[in-house]
Coordinates of C-alpha atoms and ligand atoms in Angstrom, one line a residue:
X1 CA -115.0 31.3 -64.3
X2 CA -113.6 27.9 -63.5
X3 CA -110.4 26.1 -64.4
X4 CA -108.6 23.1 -63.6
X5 CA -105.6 24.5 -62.7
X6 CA -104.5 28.3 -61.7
X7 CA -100.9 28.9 -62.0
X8 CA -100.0 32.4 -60.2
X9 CA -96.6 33.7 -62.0
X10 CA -95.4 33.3 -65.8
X11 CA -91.4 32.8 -65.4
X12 CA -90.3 29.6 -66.7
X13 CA -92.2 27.7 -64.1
X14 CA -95.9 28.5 -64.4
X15 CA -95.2 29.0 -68.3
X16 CA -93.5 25.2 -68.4
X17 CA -96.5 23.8 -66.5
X18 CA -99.1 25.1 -68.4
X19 CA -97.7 24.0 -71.6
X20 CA -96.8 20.0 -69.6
X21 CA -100.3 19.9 -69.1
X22 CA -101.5 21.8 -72.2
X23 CA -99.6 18.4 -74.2
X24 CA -101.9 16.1 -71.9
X25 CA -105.0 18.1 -72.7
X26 CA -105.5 19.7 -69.5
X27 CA -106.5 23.8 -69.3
X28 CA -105.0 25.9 -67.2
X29 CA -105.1 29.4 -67.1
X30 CA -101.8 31.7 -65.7
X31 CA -102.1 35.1 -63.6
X32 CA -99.5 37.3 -64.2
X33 CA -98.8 40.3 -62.3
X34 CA -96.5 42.1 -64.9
X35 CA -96.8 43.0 -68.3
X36 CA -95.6 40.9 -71.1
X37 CA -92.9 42.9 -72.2
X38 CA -91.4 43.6 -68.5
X39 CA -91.2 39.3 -68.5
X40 CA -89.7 38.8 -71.4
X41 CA -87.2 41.4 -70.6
X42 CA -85.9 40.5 -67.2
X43 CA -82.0 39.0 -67.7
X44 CA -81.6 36.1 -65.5
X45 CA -80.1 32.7 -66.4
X46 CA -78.2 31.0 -69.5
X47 CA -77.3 27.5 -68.7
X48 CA -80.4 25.0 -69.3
X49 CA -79.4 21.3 -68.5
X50 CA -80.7 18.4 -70.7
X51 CA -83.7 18.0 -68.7
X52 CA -84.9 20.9 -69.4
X53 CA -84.0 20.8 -72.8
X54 CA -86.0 17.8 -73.1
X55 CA -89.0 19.6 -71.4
X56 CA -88.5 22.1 -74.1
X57 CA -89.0 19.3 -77.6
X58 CA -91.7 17.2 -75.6
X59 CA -94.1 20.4 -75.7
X60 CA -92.7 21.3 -79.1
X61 CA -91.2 24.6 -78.3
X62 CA -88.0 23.6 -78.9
X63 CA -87.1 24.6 -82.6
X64 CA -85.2 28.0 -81.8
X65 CA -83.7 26.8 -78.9
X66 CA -81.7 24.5 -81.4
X67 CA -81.1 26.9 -83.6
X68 CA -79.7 29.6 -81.8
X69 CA -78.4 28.0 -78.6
X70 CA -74.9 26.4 -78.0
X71 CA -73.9 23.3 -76.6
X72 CA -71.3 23.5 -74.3
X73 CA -69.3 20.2 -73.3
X74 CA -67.3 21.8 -70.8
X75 CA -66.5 24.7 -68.6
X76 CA -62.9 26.1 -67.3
X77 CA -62.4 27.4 -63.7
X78 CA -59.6 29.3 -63.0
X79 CA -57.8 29.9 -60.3
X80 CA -55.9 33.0 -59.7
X81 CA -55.1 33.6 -63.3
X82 CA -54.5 29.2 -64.4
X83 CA -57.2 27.7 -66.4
X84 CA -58.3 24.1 -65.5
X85 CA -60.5 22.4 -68.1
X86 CA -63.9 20.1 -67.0
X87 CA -64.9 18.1 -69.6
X88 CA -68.4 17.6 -69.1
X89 CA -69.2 15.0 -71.7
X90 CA -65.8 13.3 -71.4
X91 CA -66.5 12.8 -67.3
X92 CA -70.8 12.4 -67.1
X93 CA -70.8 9.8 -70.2
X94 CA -71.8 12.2 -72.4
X95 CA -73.4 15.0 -71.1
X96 CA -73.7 18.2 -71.9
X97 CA -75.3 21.6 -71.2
X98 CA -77.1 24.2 -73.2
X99 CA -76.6 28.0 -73.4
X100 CA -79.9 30.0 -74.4
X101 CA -80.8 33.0 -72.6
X102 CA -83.4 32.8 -70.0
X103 CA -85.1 35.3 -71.9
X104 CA -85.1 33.3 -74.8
X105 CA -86.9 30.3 -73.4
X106 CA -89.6 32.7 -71.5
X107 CA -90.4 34.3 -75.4
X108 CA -90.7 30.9 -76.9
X109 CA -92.9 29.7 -74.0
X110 CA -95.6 32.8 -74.0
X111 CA -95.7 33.0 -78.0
X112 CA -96.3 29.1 -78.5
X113 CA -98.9 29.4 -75.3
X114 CA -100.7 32.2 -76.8
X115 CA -100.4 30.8 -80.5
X116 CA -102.2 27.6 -79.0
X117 CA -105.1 30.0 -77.8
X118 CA -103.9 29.6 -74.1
X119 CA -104.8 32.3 -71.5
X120 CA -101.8 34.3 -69.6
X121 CA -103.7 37.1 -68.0
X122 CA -101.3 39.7 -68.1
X123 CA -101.4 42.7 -65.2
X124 CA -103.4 40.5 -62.8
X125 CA -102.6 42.6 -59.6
X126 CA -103.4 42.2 -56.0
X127 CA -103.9 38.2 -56.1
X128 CA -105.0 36.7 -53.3
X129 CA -105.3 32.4 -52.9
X130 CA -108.5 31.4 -50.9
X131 CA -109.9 27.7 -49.4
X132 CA -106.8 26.1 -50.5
X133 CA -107.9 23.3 -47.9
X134 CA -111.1 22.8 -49.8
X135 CA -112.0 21.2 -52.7
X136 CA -112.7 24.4 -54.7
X137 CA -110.1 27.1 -54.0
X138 CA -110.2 30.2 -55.8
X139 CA -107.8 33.1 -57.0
X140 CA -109.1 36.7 -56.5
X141 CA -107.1 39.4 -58.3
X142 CA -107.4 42.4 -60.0
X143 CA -107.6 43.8 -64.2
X144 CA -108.0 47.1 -65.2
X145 CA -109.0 48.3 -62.2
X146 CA -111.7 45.2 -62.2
X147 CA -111.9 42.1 -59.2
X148 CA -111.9 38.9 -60.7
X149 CA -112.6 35.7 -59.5
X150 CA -111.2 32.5 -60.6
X151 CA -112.1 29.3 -59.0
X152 CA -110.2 26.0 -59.8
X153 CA -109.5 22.4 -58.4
X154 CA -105.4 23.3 -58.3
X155 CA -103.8 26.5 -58.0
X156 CA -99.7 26.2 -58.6
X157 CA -97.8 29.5 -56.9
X158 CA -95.4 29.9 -59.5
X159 CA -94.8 33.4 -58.5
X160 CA -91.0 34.1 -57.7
X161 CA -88.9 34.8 -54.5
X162 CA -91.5 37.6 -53.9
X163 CA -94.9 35.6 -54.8
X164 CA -97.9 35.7 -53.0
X165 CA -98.0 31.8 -52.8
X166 CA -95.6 31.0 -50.0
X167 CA -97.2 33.8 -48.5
X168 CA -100.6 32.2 -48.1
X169 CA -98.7 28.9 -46.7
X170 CA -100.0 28.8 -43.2
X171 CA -96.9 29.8 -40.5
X172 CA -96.9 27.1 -38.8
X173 CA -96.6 24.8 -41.2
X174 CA -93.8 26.0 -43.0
X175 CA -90.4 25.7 -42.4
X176 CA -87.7 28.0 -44.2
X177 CA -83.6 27.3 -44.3
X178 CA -81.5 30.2 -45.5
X179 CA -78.3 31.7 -46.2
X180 CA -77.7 35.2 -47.3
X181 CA -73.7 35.9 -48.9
X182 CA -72.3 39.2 -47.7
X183 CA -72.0 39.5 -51.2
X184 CA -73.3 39.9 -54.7
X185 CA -72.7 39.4 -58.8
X186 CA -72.8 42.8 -60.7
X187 CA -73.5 41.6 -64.1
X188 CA -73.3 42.9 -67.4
X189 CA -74.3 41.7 -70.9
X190 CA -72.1 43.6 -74.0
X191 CA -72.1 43.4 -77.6
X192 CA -68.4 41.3 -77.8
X193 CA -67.0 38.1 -78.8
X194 CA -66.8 35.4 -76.1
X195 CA -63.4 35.3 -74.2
X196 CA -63.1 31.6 -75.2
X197 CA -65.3 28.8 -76.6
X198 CA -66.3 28.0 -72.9
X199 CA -67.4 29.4 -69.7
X200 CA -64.7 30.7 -67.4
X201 CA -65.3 31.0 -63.6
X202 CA -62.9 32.4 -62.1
X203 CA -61.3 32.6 -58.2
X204 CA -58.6 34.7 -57.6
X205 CA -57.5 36.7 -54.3
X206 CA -59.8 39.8 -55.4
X207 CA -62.5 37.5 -55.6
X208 CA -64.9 35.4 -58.2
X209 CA -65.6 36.0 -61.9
X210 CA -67.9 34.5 -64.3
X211 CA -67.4 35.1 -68.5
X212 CA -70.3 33.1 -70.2
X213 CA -72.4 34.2 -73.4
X214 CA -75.5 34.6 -75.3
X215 CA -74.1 33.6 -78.4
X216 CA -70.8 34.6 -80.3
X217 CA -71.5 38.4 -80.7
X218 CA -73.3 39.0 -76.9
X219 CA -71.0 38.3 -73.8
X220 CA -72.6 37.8 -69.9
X221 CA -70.1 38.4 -68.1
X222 CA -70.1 38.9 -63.4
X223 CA -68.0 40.1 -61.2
X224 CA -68.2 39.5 -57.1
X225 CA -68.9 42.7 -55.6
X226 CA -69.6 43.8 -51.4
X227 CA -73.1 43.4 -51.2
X228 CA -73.0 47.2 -50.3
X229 CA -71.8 48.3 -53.7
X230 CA -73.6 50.1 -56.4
X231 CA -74.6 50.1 -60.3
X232 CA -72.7 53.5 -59.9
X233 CA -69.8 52.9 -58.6
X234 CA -69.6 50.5 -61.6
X235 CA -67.9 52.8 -64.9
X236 CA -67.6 50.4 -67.8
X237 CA -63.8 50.9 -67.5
X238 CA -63.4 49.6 -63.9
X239 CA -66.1 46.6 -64.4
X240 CA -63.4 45.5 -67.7
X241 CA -60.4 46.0 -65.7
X242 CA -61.6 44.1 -62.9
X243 CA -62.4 41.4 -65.1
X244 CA -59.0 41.0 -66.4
X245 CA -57.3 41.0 -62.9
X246 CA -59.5 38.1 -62.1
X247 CA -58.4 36.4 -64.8
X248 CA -55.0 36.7 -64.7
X249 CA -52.3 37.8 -67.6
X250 CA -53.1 35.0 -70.2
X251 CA -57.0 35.1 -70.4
X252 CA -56.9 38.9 -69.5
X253 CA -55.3 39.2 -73.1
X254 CA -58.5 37.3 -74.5
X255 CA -61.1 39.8 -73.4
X256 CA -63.1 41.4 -75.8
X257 CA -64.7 44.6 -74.9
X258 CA -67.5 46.2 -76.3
X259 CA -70.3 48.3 -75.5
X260 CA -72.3 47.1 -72.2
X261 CA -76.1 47.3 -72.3
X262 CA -77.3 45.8 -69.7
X263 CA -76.2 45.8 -66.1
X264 CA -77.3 44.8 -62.5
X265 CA -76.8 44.0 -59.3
X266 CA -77.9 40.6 -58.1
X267 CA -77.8 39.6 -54.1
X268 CA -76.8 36.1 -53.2
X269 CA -79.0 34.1 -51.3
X270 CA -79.6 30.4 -50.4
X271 CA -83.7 29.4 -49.3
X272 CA -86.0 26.5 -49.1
X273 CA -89.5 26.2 -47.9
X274 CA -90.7 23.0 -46.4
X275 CA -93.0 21.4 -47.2
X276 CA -93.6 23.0 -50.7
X277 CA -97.7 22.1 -50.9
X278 CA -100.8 22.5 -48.5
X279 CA -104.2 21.3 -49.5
X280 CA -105.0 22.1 -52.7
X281 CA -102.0 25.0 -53.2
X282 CA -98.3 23.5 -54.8
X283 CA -95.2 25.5 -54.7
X284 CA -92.7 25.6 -57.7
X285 CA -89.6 27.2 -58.8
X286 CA -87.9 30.2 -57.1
X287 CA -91.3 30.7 -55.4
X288 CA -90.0 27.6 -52.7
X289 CA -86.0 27.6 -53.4
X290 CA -83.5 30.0 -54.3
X291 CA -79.6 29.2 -55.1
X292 CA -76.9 31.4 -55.6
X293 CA -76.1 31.1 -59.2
X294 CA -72.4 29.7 -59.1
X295 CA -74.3 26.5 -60.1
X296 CA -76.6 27.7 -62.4
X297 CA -79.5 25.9 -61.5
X298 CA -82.0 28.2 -60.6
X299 CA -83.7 28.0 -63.8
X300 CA -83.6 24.0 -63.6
X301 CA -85.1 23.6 -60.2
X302 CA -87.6 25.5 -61.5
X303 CA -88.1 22.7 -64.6
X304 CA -88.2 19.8 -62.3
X305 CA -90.3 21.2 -60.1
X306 CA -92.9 21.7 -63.0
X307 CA -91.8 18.3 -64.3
X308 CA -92.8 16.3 -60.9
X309 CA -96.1 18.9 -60.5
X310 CA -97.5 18.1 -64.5
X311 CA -97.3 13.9 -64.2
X312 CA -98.9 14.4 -60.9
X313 CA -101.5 16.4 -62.1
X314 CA -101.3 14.2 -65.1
X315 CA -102.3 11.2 -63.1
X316 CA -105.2 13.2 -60.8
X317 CA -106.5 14.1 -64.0
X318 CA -106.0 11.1 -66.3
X319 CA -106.0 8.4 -64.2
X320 CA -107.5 9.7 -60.6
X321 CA -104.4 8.8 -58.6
X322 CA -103.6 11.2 -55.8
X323 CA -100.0 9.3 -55.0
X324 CA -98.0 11.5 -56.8
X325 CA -99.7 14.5 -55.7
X326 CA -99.7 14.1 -52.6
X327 CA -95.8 12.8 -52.4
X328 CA -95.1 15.9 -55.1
X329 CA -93.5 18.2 -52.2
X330 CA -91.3 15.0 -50.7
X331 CA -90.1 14.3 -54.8
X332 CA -89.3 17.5 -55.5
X333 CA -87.3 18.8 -52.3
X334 CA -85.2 15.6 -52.4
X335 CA -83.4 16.8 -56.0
X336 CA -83.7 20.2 -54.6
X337 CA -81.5 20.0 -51.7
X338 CA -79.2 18.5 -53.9
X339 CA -78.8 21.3 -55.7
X340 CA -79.1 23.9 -52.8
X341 CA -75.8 21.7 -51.5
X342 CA -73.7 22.1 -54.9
X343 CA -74.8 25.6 -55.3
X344 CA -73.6 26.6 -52.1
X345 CA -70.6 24.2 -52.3
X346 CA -70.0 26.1 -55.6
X347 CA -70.3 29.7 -53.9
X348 CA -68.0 28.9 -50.9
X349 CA -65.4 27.3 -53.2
X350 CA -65.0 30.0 -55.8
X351 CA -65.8 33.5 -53.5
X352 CA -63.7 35.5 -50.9
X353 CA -65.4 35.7 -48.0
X354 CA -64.5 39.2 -45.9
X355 CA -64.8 37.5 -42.3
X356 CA -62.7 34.6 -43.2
X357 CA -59.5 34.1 -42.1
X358 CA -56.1 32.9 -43.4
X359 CA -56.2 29.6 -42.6
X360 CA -59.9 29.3 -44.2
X361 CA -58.5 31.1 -47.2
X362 CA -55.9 28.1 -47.2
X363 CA -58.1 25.4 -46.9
X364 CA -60.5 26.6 -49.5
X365 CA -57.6 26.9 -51.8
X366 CA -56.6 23.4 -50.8
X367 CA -59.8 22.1 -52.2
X368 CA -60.3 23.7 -55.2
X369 CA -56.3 22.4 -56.1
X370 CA -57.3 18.7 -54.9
X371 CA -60.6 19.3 -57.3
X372 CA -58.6 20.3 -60.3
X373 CA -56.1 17.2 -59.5
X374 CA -58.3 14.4 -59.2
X375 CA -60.6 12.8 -61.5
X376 CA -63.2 11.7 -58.8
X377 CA -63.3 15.4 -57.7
X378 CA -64.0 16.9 -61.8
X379 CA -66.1 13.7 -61.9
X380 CA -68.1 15.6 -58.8
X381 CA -68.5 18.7 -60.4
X382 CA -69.2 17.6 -63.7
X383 CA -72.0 15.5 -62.5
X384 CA -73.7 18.0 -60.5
X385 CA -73.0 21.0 -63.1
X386 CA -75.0 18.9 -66.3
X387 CA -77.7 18.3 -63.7
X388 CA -78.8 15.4 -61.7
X389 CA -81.9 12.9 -63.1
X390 CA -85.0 13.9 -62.4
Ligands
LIG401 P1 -89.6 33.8 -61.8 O1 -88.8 33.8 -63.1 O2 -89.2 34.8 -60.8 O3 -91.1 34.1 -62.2 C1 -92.1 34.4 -61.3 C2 -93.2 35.1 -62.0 O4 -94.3 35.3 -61.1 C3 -94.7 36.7 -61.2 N1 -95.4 37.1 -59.9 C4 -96.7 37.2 -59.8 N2 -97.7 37.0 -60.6 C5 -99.0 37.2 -60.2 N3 -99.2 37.6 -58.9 C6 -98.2 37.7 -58.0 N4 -98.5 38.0 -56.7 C7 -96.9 37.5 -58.4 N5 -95.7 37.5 -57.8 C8 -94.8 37.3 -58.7 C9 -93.4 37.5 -61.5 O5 -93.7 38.7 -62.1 C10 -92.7 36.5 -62.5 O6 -93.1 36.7 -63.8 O7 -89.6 32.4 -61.1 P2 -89.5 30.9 -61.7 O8 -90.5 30.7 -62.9 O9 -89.6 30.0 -60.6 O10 -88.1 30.8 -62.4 C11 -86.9 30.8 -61.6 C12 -85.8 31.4 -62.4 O11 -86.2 32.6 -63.0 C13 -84.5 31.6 -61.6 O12 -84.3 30.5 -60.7 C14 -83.2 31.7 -62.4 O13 -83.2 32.9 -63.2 C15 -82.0 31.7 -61.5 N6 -80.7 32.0 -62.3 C16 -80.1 30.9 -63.0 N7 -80.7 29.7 -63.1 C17 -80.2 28.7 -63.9 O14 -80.8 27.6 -63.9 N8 -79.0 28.9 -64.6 C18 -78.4 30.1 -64.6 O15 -77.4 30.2 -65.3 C19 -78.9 31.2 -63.7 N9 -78.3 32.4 -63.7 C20 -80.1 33.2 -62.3 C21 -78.9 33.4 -63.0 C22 -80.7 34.3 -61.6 C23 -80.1 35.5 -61.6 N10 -80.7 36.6 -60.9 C24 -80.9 37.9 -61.5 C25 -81.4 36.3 -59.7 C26 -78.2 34.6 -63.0 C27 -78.8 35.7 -62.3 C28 -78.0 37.0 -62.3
LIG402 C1 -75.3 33.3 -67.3 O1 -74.9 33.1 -68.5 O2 -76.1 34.2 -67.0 C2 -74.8 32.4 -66.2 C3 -74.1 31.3 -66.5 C4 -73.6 30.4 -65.6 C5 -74.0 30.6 -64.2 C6 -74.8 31.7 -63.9 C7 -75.2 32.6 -64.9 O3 -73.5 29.8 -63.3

């Protein structure tokens, strides 16, 4: 079996790919280790930026997403218990963001793929990428206990943190920058009405707090925890009441609680692989970078990664022209790092950090307060938060 291109992984990236080049008439065919309902149930993200929203109507796969998702012109962040308001729109020229579950986007993606007679191969174990230096790699994997073979001109790793794709990258070669937090984000998602019309994050003494939302009946709410913690030494009752101590008297009074049916431990983690392609193999999404999700852009690396990959493989395609391709790594690392510095700029500034000490607890607290005061400094944020152009 042949194929143009072989995307390893069905998250947002490989699904967003295949459906880029899908609109440009170009098959693809996507290996998926899971099953389908295991990847439309994993929780992850809820802020899209524009870009990806765009990405979303120019393959037509936008309709629900415009239904059922909010646009948010702001956010508040609070510091120990006083609400300062970013207005997004107000301070980017009009820009704005978009709440929609993760979730949501991966089910719209893999029902409008397969309604369009696409092929996600579901439970494809074991893969392993071969002659990615030649001119006809191929993707071995395993199906029901079957091997399979499937050789292509393109394979894109798609495939997560934990992929097989960086993997194959040879060592010396690549080049990986990290940061690990000594801490992580217990999260929770409960049936409850949104503590305001915005998202809150929160810094206070005890540490950071996120409230955001899946619509105005489902709250996602975080809490910092020790890296060491638990799911059980999370009850309900102390996850609520350390909530409200984060968010001080006023918007403690605003919380809504109601039953919790979801919730997980997330590490914290800053990574990026250099270069992000090899011969014939092309890295995208979490599979390269990760970010701490104070910044929320996870998700949207992930779509202008795919967004840079499809017109490259647009223009090998369509119009034979390698450039793009083979500049496709340079592109996309140059908007990445510029998210990997706000996300990390967002984690330091809203966290306690255990091994600092008083004077960087000062400082820190310095600049959120010159932030919060000055127009070039919510001007900053803002700009970064709605996303950067791709
Ligand atoms: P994914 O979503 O991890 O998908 C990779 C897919 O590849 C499959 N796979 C394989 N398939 C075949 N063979 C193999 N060997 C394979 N190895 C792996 C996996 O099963 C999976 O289906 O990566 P992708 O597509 O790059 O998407 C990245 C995003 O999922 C991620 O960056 C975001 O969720 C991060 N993130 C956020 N991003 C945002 O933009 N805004 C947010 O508000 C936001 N909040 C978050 C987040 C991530 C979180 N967690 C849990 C890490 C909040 C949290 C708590
Ligand atoms: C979420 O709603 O899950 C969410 C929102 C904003 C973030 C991270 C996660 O920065």
């Amino acid at each position: 079996m042949h194929v143009p291109v072989a995307i390893i992984g069905s998250g947002p990236a490989g699904l967003l790919l295949s459906h880029l080049l899908y609109v440009r008439g170009i098959e693809s065919i996507i290996l998926e280790r899971k099953d389908r309902a295991y990847v439309e149930g994993r929780i992850r993200a809820g802020v899209l930026e524009m870009g990806l929203v765009g990405l979303m109507e120019k393959i037509g796969v936008a309709d629900r997403m415009h239904r059922e998702g909010m646009i948010h012109e702001g956010i508040y962040i609070s510091i120990n218990g006083k609400r300062h308001h970013i207005d997004l729109k107000e301070l980017t020229g009009g820009k704005t963001v978009m709440v929609y579950g993760q979730t949501e986007v991966t089910k719209d993606l893999i029902a409008a793929r397969l309604r369009q007679g696409g092929e996600i191969v579901f439970g494809a174990e074991d893969a392993s990428l071969h002659d990615i230096k030649s001119n006809r790699p191929y993707v071995r994997y395993v199906q029901n206990g079957k091997e399979c073979t499937l050789s292509c001109d393109y394979i894109a790793a798609c495939d997560g943190f934990h992929g097989v794709g960086r993997q194959t990258m040879p060592e010396n070669i690549l080049k990986t920058f990290e940061r690990v937090y000594p801490f992580g984000w217990l999260g929770i998602l409960a049936h409850a009405k949104p503590v305001t019309d915005e998202l809150i994050y929160a810094s206070h003494d005890r540490g950071f707090a996120l409230c955001s939302m899946r619509s105005d009946h489902v709250v996602r709410h975080y809490v910092q925890v020790p890296s060491s913690d638990r799911i059980e030494d999370w009850s309900d009752d102390r996850f609520w009441n350390e909530l409200r101590t984060r968010l001080g008297e006023e918007d403690a009074a605003l919380v809504n609680e109601g039953e919790v049916f979801e919730k997980s431990i997330a590490p914290l983690r800053s990574f990026v692989a250099e270069p992000m392609q090899h011969g014939r193999l092309f890295l995208a999404g979490d599979a390269a970078h990760i970010v701490p999700p104070t910044g929320a852009k996870g998700l949207n690396l992930a779509a202008s990664d795919v967004h840079y990959l499809s017109e490259a493989l647009i223009a090998r395609f369509m119009d034979n022209h390698d450039e793009l391709l083979d500049r496709y790594s340079d592109t996309a690392l140059a908007r990445v790092w510029k998210a990997e510095r706000f996300s990390w700029w967002m984690t330091s500034m809203l966290h306690t950090f255990d091994d600092h000490d008083a004077f960087d607890g000062r400082i820190r607290r310095a600049e959120l307060d010159y932030m919060m005061s000055s127009r070039a400094g919510k001007t900053t944020l803002a700009e970064n938060y709605v996303g950067l152009p791709y």
